[in-house]
XYZ file of C-alpha atoms in Angstrom:
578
model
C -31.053 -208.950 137.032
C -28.907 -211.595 135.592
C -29.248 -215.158 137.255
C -25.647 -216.553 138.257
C -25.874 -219.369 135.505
C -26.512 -216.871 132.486
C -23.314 -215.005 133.864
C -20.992 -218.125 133.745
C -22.517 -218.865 130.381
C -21.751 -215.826 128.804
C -17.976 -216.062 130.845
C -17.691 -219.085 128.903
C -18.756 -217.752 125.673
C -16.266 -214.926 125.865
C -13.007 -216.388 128.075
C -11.598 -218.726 125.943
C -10.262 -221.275 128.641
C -7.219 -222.256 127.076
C -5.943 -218.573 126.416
C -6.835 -217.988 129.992
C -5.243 -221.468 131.427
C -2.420 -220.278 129.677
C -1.604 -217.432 131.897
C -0.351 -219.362 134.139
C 0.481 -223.461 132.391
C 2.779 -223.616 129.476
C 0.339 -225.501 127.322
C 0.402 -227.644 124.315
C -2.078 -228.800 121.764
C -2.288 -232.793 121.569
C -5.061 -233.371 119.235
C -8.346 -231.500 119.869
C -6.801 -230.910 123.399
C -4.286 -228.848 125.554
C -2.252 -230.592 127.836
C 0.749 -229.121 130.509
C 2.006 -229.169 133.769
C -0.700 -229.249 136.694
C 0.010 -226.362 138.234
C -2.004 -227.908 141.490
C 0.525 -230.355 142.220
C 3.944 -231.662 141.466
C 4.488 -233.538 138.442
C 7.112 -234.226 135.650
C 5.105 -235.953 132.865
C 1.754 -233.473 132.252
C -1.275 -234.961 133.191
C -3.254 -231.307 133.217
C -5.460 -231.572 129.743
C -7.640 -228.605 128.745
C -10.873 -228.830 126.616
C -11.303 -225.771 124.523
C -14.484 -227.438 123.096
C -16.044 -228.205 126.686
C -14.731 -225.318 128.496
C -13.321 -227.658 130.943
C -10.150 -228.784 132.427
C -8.798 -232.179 134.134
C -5.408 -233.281 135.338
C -5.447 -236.990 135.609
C -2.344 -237.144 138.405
C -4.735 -234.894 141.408
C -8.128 -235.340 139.997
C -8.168 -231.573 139.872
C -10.912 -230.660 137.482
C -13.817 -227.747 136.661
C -14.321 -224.606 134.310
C -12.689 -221.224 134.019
C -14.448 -220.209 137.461
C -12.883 -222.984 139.420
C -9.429 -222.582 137.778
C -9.327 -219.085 138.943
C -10.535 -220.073 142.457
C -7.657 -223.009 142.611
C -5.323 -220.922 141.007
C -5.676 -217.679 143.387
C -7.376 -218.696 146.166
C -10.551 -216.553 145.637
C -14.046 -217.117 146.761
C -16.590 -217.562 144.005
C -18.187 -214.084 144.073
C -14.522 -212.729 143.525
C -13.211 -215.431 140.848
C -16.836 -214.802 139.143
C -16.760 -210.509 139.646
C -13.023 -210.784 138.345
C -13.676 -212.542 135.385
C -16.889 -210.836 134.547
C -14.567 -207.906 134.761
C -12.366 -208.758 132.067
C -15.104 -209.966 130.027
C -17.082 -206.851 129.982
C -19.760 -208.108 131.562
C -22.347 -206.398 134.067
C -22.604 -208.180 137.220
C -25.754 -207.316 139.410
C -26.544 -211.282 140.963
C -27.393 -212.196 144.106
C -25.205 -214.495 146.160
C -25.077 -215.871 149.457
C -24.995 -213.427 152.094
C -21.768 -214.600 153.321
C -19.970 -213.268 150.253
C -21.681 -210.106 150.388
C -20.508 -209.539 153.939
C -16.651 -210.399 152.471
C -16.917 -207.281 150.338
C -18.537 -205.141 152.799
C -15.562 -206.263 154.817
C -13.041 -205.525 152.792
C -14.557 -201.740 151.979
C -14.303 -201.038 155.892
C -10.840 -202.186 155.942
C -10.049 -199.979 152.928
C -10.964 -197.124 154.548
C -9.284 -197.989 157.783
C -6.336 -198.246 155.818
C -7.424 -194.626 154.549
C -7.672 -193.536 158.504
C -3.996 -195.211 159.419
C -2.477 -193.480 156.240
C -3.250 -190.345 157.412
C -2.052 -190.476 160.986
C 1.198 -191.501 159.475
C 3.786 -188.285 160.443
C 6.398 -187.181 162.433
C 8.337 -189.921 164.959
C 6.638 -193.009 163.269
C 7.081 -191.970 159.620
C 10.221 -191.185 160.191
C 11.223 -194.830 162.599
C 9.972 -196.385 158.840
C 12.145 -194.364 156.889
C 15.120 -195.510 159.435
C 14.420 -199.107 158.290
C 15.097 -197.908 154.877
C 11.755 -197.259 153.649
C 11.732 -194.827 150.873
C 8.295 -192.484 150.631
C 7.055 -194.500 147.344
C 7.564 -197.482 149.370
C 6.092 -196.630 152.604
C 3.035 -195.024 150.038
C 2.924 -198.630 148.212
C 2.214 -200.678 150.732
C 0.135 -198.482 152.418
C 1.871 -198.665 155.988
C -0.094 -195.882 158.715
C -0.332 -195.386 162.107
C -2.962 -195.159 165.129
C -2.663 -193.211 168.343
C -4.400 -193.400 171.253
C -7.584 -192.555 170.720
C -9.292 -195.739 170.149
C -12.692 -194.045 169.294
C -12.189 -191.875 166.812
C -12.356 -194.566 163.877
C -15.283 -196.198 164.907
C -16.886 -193.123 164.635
C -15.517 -192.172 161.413
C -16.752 -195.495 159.809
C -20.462 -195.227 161.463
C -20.420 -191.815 159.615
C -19.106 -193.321 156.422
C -22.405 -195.776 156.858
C -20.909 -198.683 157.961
C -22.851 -201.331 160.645
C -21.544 -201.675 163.968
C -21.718 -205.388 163.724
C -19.570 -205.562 160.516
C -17.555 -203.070 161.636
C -16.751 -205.629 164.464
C -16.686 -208.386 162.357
C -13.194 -207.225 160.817
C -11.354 -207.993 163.887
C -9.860 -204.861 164.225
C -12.290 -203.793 166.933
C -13.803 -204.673 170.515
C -15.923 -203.946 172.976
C -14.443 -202.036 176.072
C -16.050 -202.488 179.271
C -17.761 -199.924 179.102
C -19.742 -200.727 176.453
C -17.948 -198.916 173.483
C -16.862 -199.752 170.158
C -12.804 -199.073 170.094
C -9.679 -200.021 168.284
C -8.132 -203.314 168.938
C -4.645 -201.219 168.343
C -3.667 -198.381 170.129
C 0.038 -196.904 169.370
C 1.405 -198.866 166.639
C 2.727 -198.529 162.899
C -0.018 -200.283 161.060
C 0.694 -202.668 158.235
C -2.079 -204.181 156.103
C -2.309 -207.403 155.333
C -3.675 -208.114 151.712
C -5.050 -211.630 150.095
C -4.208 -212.444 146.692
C -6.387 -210.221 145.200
C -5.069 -207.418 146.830
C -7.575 -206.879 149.014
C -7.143 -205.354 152.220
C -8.196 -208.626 154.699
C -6.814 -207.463 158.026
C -4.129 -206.067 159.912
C -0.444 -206.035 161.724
C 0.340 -203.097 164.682
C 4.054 -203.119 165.528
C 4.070 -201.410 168.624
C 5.805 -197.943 168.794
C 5.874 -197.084 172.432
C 7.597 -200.203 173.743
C 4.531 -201.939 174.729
C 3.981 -205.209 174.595
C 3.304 -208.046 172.103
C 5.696 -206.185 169.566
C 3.404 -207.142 166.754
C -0.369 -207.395 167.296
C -2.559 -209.064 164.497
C -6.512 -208.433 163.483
C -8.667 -211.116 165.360
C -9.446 -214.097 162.796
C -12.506 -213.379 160.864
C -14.136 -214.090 157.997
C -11.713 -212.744 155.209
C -8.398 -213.176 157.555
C -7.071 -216.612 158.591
C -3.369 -215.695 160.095
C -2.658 -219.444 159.444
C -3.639 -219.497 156.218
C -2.509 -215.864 154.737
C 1.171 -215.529 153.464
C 2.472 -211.791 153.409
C 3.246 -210.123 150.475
C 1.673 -212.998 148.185
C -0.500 -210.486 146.414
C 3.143 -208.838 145.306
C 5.594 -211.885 145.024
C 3.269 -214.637 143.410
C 4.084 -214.097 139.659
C 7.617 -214.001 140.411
C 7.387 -216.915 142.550
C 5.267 -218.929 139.857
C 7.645 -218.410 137.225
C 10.489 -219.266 139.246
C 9.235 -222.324 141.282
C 10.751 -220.609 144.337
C 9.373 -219.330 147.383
C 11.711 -218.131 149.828
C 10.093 -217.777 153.646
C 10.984 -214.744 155.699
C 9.416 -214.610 159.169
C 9.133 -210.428 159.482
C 7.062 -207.592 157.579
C 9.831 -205.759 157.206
C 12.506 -208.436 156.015
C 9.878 -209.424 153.151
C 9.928 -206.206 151.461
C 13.046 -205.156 151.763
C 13.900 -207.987 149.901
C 11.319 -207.402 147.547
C 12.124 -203.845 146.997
C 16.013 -204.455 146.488
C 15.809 -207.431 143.907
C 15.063 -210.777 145.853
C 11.138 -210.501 144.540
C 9.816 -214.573 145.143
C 10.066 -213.756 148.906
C 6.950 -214.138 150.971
C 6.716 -213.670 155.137
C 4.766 -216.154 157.716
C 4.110 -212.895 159.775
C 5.803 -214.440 163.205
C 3.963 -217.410 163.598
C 4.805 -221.133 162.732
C 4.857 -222.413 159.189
C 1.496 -224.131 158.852
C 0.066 -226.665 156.318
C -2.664 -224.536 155.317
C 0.042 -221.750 153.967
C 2.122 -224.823 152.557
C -0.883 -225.058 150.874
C -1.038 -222.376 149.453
C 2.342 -221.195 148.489
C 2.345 -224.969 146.949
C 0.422 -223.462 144.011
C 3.091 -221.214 143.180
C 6.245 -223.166 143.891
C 7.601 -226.502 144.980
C 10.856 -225.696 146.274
C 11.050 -223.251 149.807
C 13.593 -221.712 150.743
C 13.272 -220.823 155.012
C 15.163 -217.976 156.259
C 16.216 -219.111 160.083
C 18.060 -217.823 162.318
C 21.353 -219.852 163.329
C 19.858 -220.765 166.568
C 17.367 -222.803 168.584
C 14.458 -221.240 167.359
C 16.056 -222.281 163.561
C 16.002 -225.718 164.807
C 12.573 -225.527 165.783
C 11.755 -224.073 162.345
C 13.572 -226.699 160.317
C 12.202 -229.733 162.381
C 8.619 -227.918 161.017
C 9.818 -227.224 157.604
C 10.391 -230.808 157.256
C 7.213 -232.189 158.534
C 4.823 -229.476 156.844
C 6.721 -229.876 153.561
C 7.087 -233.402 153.291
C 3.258 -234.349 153.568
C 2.820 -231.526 149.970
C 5.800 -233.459 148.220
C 7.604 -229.815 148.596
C 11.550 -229.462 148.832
C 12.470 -227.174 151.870
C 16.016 -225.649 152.264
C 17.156 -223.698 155.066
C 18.703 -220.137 154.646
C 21.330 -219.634 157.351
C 23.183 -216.338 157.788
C 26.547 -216.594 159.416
C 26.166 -213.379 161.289
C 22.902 -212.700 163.567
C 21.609 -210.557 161.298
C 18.078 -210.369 159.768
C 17.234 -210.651 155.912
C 16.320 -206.988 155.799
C 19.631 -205.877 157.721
C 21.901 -208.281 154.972
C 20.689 -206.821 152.041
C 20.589 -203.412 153.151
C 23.964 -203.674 154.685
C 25.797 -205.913 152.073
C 23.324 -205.755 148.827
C 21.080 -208.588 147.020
C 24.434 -210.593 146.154
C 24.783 -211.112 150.211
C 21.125 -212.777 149.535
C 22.021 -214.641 146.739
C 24.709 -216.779 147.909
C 23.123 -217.497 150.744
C 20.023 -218.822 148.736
C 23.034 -220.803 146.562
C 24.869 -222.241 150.140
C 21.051 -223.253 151.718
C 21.471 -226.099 153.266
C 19.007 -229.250 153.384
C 16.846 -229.345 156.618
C 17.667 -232.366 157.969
C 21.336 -232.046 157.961
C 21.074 -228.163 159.153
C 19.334 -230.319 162.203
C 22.306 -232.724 162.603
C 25.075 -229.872 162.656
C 22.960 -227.837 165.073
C 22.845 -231.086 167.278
C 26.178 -232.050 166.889
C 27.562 -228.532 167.304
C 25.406 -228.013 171.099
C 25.373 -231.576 172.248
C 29.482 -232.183 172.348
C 31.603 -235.079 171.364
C 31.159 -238.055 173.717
C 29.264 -241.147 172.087
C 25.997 -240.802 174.259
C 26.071 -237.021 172.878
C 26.003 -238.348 169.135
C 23.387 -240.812 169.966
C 20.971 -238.455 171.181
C 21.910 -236.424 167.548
C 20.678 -239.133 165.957
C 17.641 -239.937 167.401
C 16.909 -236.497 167.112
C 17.379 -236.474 163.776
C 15.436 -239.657 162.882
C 12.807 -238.457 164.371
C 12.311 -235.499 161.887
C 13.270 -238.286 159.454
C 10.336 -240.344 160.607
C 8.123 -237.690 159.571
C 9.077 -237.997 155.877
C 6.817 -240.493 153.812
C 8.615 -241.279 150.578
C 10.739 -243.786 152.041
C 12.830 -243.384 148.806
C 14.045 -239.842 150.694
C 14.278 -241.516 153.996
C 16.683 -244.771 152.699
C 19.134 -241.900 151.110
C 18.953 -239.690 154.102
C 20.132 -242.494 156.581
C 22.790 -243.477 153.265
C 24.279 -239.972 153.731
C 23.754 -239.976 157.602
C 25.954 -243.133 157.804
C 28.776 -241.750 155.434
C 28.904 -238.224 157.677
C 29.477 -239.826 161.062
C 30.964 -243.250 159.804
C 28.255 -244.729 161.070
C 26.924 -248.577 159.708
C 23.950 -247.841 157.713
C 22.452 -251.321 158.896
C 22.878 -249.627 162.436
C 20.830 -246.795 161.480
C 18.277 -248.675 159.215
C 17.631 -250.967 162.258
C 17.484 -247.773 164.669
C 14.671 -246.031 162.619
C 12.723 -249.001 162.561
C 12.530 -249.338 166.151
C 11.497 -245.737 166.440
C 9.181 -246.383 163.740
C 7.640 -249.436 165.713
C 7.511 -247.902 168.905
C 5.556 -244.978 167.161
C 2.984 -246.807 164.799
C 2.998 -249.962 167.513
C 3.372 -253.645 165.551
C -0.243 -252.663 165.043
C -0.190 -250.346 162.624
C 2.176 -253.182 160.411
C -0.434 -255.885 161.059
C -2.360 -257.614 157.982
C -5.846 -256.567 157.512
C -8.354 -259.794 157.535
C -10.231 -258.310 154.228
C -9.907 -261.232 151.810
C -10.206 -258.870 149.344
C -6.250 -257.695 150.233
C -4.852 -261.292 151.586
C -2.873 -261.724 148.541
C -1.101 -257.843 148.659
C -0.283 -258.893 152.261
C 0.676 -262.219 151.939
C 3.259 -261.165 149.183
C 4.476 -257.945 150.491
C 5.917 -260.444 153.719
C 7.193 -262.378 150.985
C 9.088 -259.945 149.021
C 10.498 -258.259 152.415
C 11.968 -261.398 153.314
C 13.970 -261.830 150.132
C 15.046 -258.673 150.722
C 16.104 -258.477 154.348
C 16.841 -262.884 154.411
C 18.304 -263.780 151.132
C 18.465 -267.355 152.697
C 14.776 -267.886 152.512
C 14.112 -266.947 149.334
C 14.643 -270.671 148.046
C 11.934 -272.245 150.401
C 9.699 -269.233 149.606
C 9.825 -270.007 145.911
C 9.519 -273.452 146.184
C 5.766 -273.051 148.040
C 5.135 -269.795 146.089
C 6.385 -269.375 142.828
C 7.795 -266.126 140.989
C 5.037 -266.039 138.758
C 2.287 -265.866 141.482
C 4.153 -262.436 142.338
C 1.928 -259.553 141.297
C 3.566 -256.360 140.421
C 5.120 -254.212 141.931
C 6.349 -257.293 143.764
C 7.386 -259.815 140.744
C 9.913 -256.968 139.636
C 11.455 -256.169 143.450
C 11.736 -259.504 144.089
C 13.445 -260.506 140.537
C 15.891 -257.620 140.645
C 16.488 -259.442 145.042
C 17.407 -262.557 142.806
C 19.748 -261.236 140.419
C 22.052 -259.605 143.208
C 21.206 -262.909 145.463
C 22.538 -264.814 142.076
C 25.360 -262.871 141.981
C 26.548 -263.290 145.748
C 25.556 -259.666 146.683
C 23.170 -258.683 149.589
C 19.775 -257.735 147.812
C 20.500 -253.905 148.044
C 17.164 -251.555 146.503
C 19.944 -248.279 146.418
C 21.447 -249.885 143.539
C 18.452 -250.377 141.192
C 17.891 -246.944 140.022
C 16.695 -248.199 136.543
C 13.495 -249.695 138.089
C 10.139 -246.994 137.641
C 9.864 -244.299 140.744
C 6.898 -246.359 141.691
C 8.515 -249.951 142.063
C 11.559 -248.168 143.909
C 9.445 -246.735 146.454
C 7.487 -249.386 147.029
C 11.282 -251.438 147.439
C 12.715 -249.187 149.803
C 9.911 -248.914 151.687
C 9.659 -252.669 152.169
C 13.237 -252.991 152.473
C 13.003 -250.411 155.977
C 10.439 -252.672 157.567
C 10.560 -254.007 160.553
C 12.880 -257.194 160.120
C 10.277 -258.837 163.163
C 7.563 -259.060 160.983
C 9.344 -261.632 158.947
C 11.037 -263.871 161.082
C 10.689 -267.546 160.863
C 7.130 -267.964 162.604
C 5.773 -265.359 160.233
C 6.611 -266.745 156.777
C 5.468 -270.534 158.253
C 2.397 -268.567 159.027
C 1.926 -266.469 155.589
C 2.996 -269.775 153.636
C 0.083 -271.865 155.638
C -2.432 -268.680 155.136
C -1.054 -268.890 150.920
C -2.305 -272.435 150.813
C -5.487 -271.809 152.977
C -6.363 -269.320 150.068
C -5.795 -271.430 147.126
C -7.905 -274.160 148.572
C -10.565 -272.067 149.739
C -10.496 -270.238 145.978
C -10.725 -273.673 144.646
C -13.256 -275.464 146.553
C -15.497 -272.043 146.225
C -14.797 -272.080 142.761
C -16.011 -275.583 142.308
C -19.199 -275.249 144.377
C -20.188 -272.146 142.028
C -19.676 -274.681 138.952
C -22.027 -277.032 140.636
C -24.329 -274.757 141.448
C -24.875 -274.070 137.554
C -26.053 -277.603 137.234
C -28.664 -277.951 140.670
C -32.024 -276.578 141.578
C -35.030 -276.458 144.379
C -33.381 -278.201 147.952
C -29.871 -279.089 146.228
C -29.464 -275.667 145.239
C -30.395 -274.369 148.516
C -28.211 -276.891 150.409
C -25.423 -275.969 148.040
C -25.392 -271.909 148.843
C -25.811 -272.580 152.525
C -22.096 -274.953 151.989
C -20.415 -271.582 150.121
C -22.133 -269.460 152.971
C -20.364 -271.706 155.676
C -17.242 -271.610 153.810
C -16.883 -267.985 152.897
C -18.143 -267.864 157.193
C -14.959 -270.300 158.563
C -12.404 -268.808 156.163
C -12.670 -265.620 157.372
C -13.112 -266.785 160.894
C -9.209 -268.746 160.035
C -8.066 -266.126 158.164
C -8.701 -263.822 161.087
C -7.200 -266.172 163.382
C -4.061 -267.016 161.177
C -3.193 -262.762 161.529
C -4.089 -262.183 165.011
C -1.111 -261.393 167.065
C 1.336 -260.371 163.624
């Protein structure tokens, strides 16, 4: 029996990582390396490098790194006993290693589910095969992915798998099953079309009923277990991923049956949240594949719902979401089986950005009086609020103000506020660590250049532009040169500055203008000179301490122990109540 290391070794020896890597990153050679796109986060300039030499791989923007095992892992969300069994696969290799029990069960798992899939396939006749082929399910189709049926007997596959050899408990551990009160092992579904659910592999990890005698939920899912996370498991993945990778496109359907009948009639990056909410683990996961979604919503409350989530999953995986909005109330699978893939296509072309698909719906339910606008707004800068790149937030309330002739100051001032009231004047207060005095002290600065132009002369004169640190020294330069040239100090025009320095100028500029009013720069100014002498007079004793021994020496690290003691004790002081 092969020990687990002599198996990766001889993976390593025979996958040659970069032809491998290349599968799925467009690579090229720079020197005795391979660099591309990291394909585990956004990013224009590649940062992914690829050591054919080391068998490794790195991408200095995530901190992603590891071997050919860990890239396929990443890459398609396997386990290790399935990255290492697929590889070893390809390789040639004979695989016949122990691992931890856990991963054993995940295959015994997916064999029972296999051959309940088996069981459901062949109770598929009659009234239910024929409701599928009413949805416009061809045989191959219905055959491909694997759709069935149960009745209601809810013993009779139990029994089957005990006979196959199965274990009761890991039988029960798919979440297809349960324990009646009468002590027997039956089906969790009873009367419904069965539709498996598969993981990225292909596997078979659990299940969806849709119920076919009326009763009630319409769509039952396996129980969570240890190979099916409904939060984390995207439908149709296994099918759609390739298509989706090479496109950088994900569209979101919420229904089984809307996914693949776009899939089957052209529209193949198409993936379904099976009912539930969009969650950050599946963000998570489609993020791999794609960085712009595209969610197909109804044109109704429950599409404003959706949105308001697309925006505040997406935004914390730097993903673009667009919402898909059909005119008439008709699902995805009823469009393009009523009107054909072009129906589909300019819809995907006419998607509309999330936050303004809120703002219509608002506008559109709430009326026209002023007090029914205002309470658009606030709803809509509260999904703003959720958005971090305050880049995307300044241009948001830009285009906000423009729609509904609105002053952008007005708007600027009103997210604030809501921001405040949120975060509480704590969250904007200065930290005491001495270690960051001089970030804080500046970034008070720099905001009131940019939100005061009239205090920028007093500022200078105490603190001079050279005592900046970047990114500050360039913000508050490119706040002179419109100050010089009688303009407000405006961070929407300076598009030539790097992403980084913009950001970190709009984000200033959206502050709360409280934090610098006139008490606070007196204060920050006072705490700047505090620091200077302090660095000074510690920097002096540590000269004279070069030059002393025995008692003086002693009396002269008790004088920087007392200093280093007060200053924080003034520093702490000087910040409390910001």
């Amino acid at each position: 029996m092969k020990d687990v290391r002599e198996v990766i070794d001889e993976l390593h020896n025979k996958i040659d990582i970069v032809e491998f890597v290349s599968r799925y990153v467009k690579l090229k050679k720079q020197g005795q390396n391979y660099v591309g796109l990291c394909p585990f986060h956004q990013e224009k300039t590649p940062s992914f490098v690829v050591s054919p030499t080391r068998q490794l791989y790195h991408c200095f923007g995530c901190g992603q790194s590891g071997d050919i095992v860990t890239f396929l892992m990443h890459i398609e969300n396997m386990s290790f006993k399935e990255a290492v069994t697929t590889l070893a696969k390809e390789a040639n290799i004979e695989v016949s290693f122990n691992l931890r029990e856990e991963n054993i069960d995940r295959t015994t798992l997916y064999k029972i589910n296999d051959e309940t899939a088996k069981y459901f396939e062949s109770q598929l006749k009659g009234a239910p095969y024929d409701y599928l082929a009413s949805r416009g399910l061809p045989a191959e189709v219905i055959k491909k992915y694997r759709f069935g049926f149960i009745g209601s007997n809810s013993k009779e596959l139990y029994e089957l798998l005990i006979k196959s050899g199965f274990r009761k408990e890991d039988i029960l551990r798919t979440g297809n099953f349960r324990v009646d009160s009468a002590n027997n092992v039956v089906s969790y579904f009873h009367m419904r079309i069965m539709i498996p659910i598969f993981d990225l592999s292909g596997n078979i990890i659990g299940f969806s009923g849709r119920s076919f005698d009326g009763g009630d939920p319409k769509y039952l899912n396996s129980v969570d277990s240890p190979i099916f996370k409904k939060g984390e498991t995207l439908y149709l993945l296994n099918f759609s991923k390739e298509e989706i990778r090479g496109s950088k496109k994900a569209i979101i359907v919420e229904g089984y049956f809307d996914a693949i009948a776009l899939f089957e009639n052209g529209i193949k990056n198409v993936v379904s949240s099976m009912g539930t909410s969009f969650t950050e683990s599946q963000a998570r996961l489609l993020k791999r594949f794609a960085d712009t979604f595209y969610f197909f919503f109804d044109n109704d409350e429950g599409g404003s719902l959706g949105s308001e989530r697309a925006v505040e999953v997406c935004n914390k995986f730097d993903i673009t979401p667009l919402i898909v909005v059909p005119e008439e109330k008709l699902d995805p699978d009823e469009i393009i089986l009523k009107f054909g893939k072009s129906a589909i296509d300019n819809l995907l072309e006419n998607a509309k950005d999330p936050v303004f698909f809120i703002l219509d719906h608002e506008l559109a339910h709430s009326g026209n009086s002023t007090v029914a606008k205002n309470k658009s707004i606030k709803k809509v800068l509260e999904v703003i609020s959720q958005i971090q790149d305050k880049t995307i937030v300044y241009q948001y309330l830009k285009e906000i103000s423009s729609k509904l002739k609105i002053d952008n100051r007005f708007l600027v001032d009103s997210y604030n506020k809501l921001n405040s009231s949120k975060k509480k004047v704590s969250n904007e207060k200065v930290s005491v660590d001495i270690k960051d005095k001089t970030v804080q002290i500046q970034e008070v600065f720099t905001q009131a250049i940019l939100q005061r132009k009239e205090t920028a002369k007093d500022i200078l004169l105490k603190f001079g532009i050279n005592e900046f640190i970047e990114p500050y020294r360039k913000i508050v330069l490119r706040a002179l040169e419109d100050i010089d040239a009688g303009r407000e100090p405006n961070p929407n025009s300076w598009l030539d500055l790097d992403e980084q320095t913009l950001n970190k100028a709009v984000e200033i500029y959206l502050r709360d203008p409280y934090l610098v009013r006139n008490e606070s720069i007196d204060e920050h100014l006072e705490a700047y000179q505090n620091m200077t002498n302090y660095e000074e007079r510690i920097s002096t004793l540590f000269e004279e301490l070069k030059n002393v021994d025995g008692a003086e020496k002693l009396e002269k690290l008790k004088e920087v122990s007392k200093l280093i003691k007060d200053y924080k004790g003034k520093l702490s002081k000087n910040y409390k109540g910001r």
